[in-house]
Coordinates of N, CA, C and O in Angstrom, one line a residue:
A1 N 27.9 1.9 2.6 CA 27.2 1.9 1.1 C 26.9 0.3 1.0 O 25.4 -0.1 0.8
D2 N 27.1 -0.6 1.9 CA 26.9 -1.8 1.7 C 25.6 -1.9 2.4 O 24.4 -3.1 1.7
S3 N 25.2 -1.4 3.6 CA 24.1 -1.1 4.5 C 23.0 -0.9 3.6 O 21.4 -1.7 3.4
A4 N 23.4 0.2 2.4 CA 21.9 0.7 2.3 C 21.4 0.0 1.2 O 20.7 0.3 0.5
M5 N 22.6 -0.8 0.4 CA 22.3 -1.2 -1.1 C 21.1 -2.5 -0.3 O 20.5 -3.1 -1.0
L6 N 21.6 -3.2 0.5 CA 20.9 -4.6 1.7 C 19.1 -4.0 1.8 O 18.7 -4.1 1.3
A7 N 19.8 -2.4 1.8 CA 18.3 -2.1 2.4 C 17.2 -1.8 1.3 O 15.9 -1.9 1.3
F8 N 17.8 -1.4 0.2 CA 17.2 -0.9 -1.1 C 16.8 -2.6 -1.6 O 15.6 -2.3 -2.0
G9 N 17.7 -3.4 -1.6 CA 17.1 -4.7 -2.0 C 15.8 -5.2 -1.1 O 14.9 -5.4 -1.8
V10 N 16.0 -5.0 0.0 CA 14.6 -5.3 0.8 C 13.3 -4.5 0.2 O 12.4 -5.3 0.4
I11 N 13.7 -3.3 0.4 CA 12.3 -2.4 0.0 C 11.9 -2.9 -1.4 O 10.7 -3.4 -1.2
E12 N 12.6 -3.2 -2.6 CA 12.2 -3.9 -3.7 C 12.0 -5.1 -3.7 O 10.6 -5.2 -4.2
S13 N 12.4 -5.6 -2.7 CA 11.5 -7.3 -2.9 C 10.0 -7.1 -1.6 O 9.4 -7.9 -2.4
M14 N 10.1 -6.1 -1.1 CA 9.0 -6.4 -0.3 C 7.6 -5.6 -1.2 O 6.8 -5.9 -1.1
T15 N 8.0 -4.5 -2.3 CA 7.6 -3.8 -3.0 C 6.8 -4.8 -4.6 O 5.6 -4.9 -4.5
A16 N 7.8 -5.8 -4.6 CA 7.5 -6.7 -5.2 C 6.2 -7.7 -5.0 O 5.6 -8.1 -5.7
C17 N 6.2 -8.2 -3.8 CA 5.8 -9.1 -3.0 C 4.0 -8.2 -3.1 O 3.6 -9.4 -3.6
I18 N 4.2 -7.4 -2.4 CA 3.1 -6.6 -2.2 C 2.0 -6.4 -3.8 O 1.2 -6.4 -4.1
N19 N 3.2 -6.2 -4.8 CA 2.9 -6.5 -5.7 C 2.1 -7.3 -6.3 O 0.8 -7.6 -7.3
R20 N 2.5 -8.1 -6.2 CA 2.0 -9.9 -6.4 C 1.3 -9.8 -6.2 O -0.2 -10.8 -6.5
V21 N 0.4 -9.6 -4.6 CA -0.4 -10.1 -4.0 C -1.6 -8.8 -4.2 O -2.7 -9.6 -4.6
I22 N -1.5 -7.9 -5.0 CA -2.8 -6.9 -5.6 C -2.9 -7.8 -6.7 O -4.1 -7.7 -7.2
E23 N -1.5 -7.9 -7.8 CA -2.0 -8.8 -8.5 C -2.9 -10.2 -8.5 O -4.0 -10.5 -9.5
E24 N -3.2 -10.9 -8.0 CA -3.9 -12.0 -7.3 C -4.9 -11.6 -7.4 O -5.7 -11.9 -7.3
A25 N -4.7 -10.5 -6.1 CA -6.5 -10.0 -6.0 C -7.5 -9.4 -7.1 O -8.5 -9.7 -7.5
I26 N -6.5 -8.9 -7.6 CA -6.9 -8.5 -8.9 C -7.9 -9.4 -10.3 O -8.6 -9.2 -10.9
S27 N -7.1 -10.6 -10.1 CA -7.2 -11.3 -11.1 C -8.4 -12.5 -10.4 O -9.3 -13.1 -11.0
H28 N -8.4 -12.7 -9.2 CA -9.7 -13.5 -8.5 C -11.0 -12.6 -7.5 O -11.8 -12.9 -7.7
Y29 N -10.5 -11.0 -7.8 CA -11.5 -9.9 -7.1 C -12.4 -9.1 -7.9 O -11.0 -8.5 -8.9
T30 N -13.2 -8.2 -8.2 CA -13.2 -7.3 -8.8 C -12.9 -6.0 -7.6 O -13.6 -5.8 -7.1
I31 N -11.7 -5.8 -7.6 CA -11.1 -4.7 -6.4 C -11.0 -3.5 -7.7 O -10.7 -3.4 -9.1
R32 N -11.0 -2.4 -7.4 CA -11.3 -0.7 -7.6 C -10.0 0.0 -7.1 O -9.4 1.1 -7.5
D33 N -10.3 0.0 -5.7 CA -9.6 0.8 -4.8 C -8.1 -0.3 -3.6 O -8.6 -1.2 -3.4
I34 N -7.5 0.7 -3.4 CA -6.6 -0.1 -2.2 C -6.2 0.9 -1.5 O -6.0 1.9 -1.7
C35 N -6.5 0.3 -0.1 CA -6.4 1.4 0.7 C -4.7 1.2 1.6 O -4.1 0.1 1.4
V36 N -3.9 1.9 1.3 CA -2.5 1.8 1.9 C -2.5 2.8 3.3 O -2.6 3.4 3.3
Y37 N -2.1 1.4 4.1 CA -1.5 1.6 5.8 C -0.2 0.6 6.1 O -0.3 0.1 6.1
G38 N -0.1 1.7 7.5 CA 1.2 0.9 7.7 C 2.4 2.1 8.2 O 2.6 3.1 6.9
S39 N 3.3 2.2 9.2 CA 4.2 3.3 9.2 C 5.1 2.7 8.6 O 6.1 3.6 7.8
L40 N 5.2 1.9 7.9 CA 6.0 1.6 6.8 C 5.8 2.2 5.6 O 7.0 2.9 5.1
F41 N 5.1 2.7 5.4 CA 4.6 4.0 3.9 C 4.9 4.9 4.5 O 4.6 6.4 3.8
E42 N 5.2 5.6 5.8 CA 5.5 6.9 6.3 C 7.0 7.1 5.5 O 7.5 8.6 5.3
S43 N 7.5 5.9 5.3 CA 9.3 6.1 4.5 C 8.7 6.5 3.1 O 7.8 6.0 2.3
K44 N 9.3 7.8 2.8 CA 9.2 8.2 1.0 C 9.3 7.3 0.0 O 9.0 6.8 -0.9
V45 N 11.0 7.1 0.3 CA 11.4 6.0 -0.6 C 10.2 4.3 -0.3 O 9.9 3.9 -1.5
C46 N 9.7 3.8 0.4 CA 8.6 2.5 0.3 C 7.3 3.2 0.1 O 7.0 2.2 -1.0
A47 N 7.0 4.6 0.0 CA 5.9 4.7 -0.5 C 6.1 5.0 -1.6 O 5.0 4.5 -2.8
D48 N 7.0 5.3 -2.3 CA 6.9 5.6 -3.6 C 7.2 4.5 -4.5 O 6.9 4.3 -5.8
K49 N 8.4 3.5 -3.6 CA 8.3 2.1 -4.6 C 7.2 1.6 -4.6 O 6.7 1.3 -6.0
L50 N 6.1 1.4 -3.6 CA 4.7 0.5 -3.9 C 4.0 1.8 -4.6 O 2.9 1.2 -5.7
L51 N 3.7 2.9 -4.5 CA 2.6 3.5 -5.8 C 3.6 3.6 -7.2 O 2.2 3.2 -7.5
L52 N 4.4 2.9 -7.3 CA 4.8 2.7 -8.4 C 4.5 1.4 -9.0 O 4.6 1.3 -10.4
A53 N 4.5 0.7 -7.8 CA 4.1 -1.1 -8.1 C 2.7 -0.8 -8.4 O 2.7 -2.0 -9.1
I54 N 1.9 0.0 -8.0 CA 0.6 -0.5 -8.3 C 0.1 -0.5 -9.1 O 0.1 0.9 -9.8
P55 N -1.1 -1.1 -9.9 CA -1.5 -1.1 -11.1 C -2.0 0.4 -11.5 O -3.0 0.8 -10.2
S56 N -1.9 1.5 -12.4 CA -2.8 1.9 -12.5 C -4.4 2.1 -12.6 O -5.0 3.2 -12.2
S57 N -4.6 1.2 -12.8 CA -5.9 0.8 -13.1 C -7.0 1.2 -11.2 O -8.1 1.2 -11.2
L58 N -6.2 1.0 -10.3 CA -6.9 1.1 -8.8 C -6.5 2.7 -8.3 O -5.7 3.0 -8.8
R59 N -7.5 2.9 -7.5 CA -7.2 3.9 -6.8 C -6.9 4.1 -5.8 O -6.9 2.8 -4.9
I60 N -5.7 4.7 -5.3 CA -5.2 4.5 -3.8 C -6.0 5.3 -3.2 O -6.0 6.1 -3.2
M61 N -6.0 5.0 -2.0 CA -6.6 5.6 -0.5 C -5.7 5.3 0.4 O -4.9 4.4 0.9
L62 N -5.2 6.7 0.6 CA -4.6 7.3 2.1 C -5.1 7.9 2.8 O -5.7 8.8 2.9
P63 N -5.0 7.3 4.3 CA -5.7 7.7 5.2 C -5.5 9.2 5.7 O -4.7 9.7 5.5
T64 N -6.5 9.9 5.8 CA -6.4 11.7 6.1 C -6.6 12.1 7.6 O -6.2 13.1 7.7
T65 N -7.5 11.0 8.3 CA -7.5 11.4 9.3 C -7.1 10.3 11.0 O -7.0 11.0 12.0
Q66 N -6.7 9.8 10.0 CA -5.7 9.3 11.5 C -4.4 8.9 10.6 O -4.0 8.9 9.4
P67 N -3.4 8.4 11.6 CA -2.0 7.7 11.0 C -1.7 6.6 10.2 O -2.8 6.0 10.4
L68 N -0.9 6.8 9.7 CA -0.7 5.4 8.4 C -1.1 4.3 9.1 O -1.5 3.1 8.7
D69 N -0.4 4.0 10.5 CA -0.4 2.7 11.2 C -1.6 2.5 12.3 O -1.4 1.5 12.7
V70 N -2.8 3.0 11.9 CA -4.3 3.1 12.6 C -4.4 1.6 12.1 O -4.4 1.5 11.0
L71 N -4.9 0.6 12.9 CA -5.7 -0.4 12.2 C -6.8 -1.0 12.7 O -7.0 -0.7 14.4
H72 N -7.9 -1.1 12.4 CA -9.3 -1.0 13.0 C -10.0 -2.4 12.2 O -9.6 -2.6 10.8
T73 N -10.7 -2.9 12.8 CA -11.3 -4.4 12.6 C -12.6 -3.9 12.2 O -13.0 -4.9 11.4
N74 N -13.4 -3.3 12.1 CA -14.8 -3.0 12.3 C -14.7 -1.8 11.2 O -14.3 -0.8 11.1
N75 N -15.3 -2.0 9.8 CA -15.2 -1.4 8.7 C -15.7 -0.2 8.9 O -15.6 1.4 8.4
S76 N -16.7 0.2 9.9 CA -17.5 1.6 10.1 C -16.6 2.4 11.0 O -17.1 3.5 10.9
E77 N -15.5 2.1 11.3 CA -14.5 2.9 11.9 C -12.9 3.1 11.5 O -12.5 3.5 11.8
L78 N -13.8 2.9 10.1 CA -12.7 3.0 9.2 C -12.0 4.9 9.1 O -13.2 5.3 9.3
P79 N -11.1 5.3 9.2 CA -10.7 6.5 9.4 C -11.2 6.9 7.6 O -11.1 5.9 6.5
S80 N -11.4 8.3 7.6 CA -12.2 8.6 6.2 C -10.4 8.9 5.3 O -9.1 8.6 5.8
A81 N -10.3 8.6 3.8 CA -9.2 8.2 2.9 C -9.1 9.3 2.1 O -10.3 9.9 1.5
L82 N -7.7 9.8 1.3 CA -7.9 10.5 0.0 C -7.6 9.5 -0.8 O -6.5 8.8 -0.8
S83 N -8.2 9.9 -1.6 CA -8.0 9.1 -3.0 C -6.3 9.9 -3.8 O -6.6 11.5 -3.7
V84 N -5.4 9.5 -4.4 CA -4.3 9.8 -5.2 C -4.2 9.4 -6.6 O -5.2 8.5 -7.1

């Protein structure tokens, strides 16, 4: 039970951190969409926490043609995404 509580606390902290970064980006830039990539978000718990933390004013984009952990350096190579 202690390990589960610790893991949940880590997820809560990570979500809060990501949310702060998103809020900072919103306050300095005009963003309307956010892309969610990374194998971490293949976990339902992590994905649910993140999706609840992202402001509803943003459109969330998830990859549809590539795994969540694909990283591209050229925008023309980004996989297509599905809006949530």
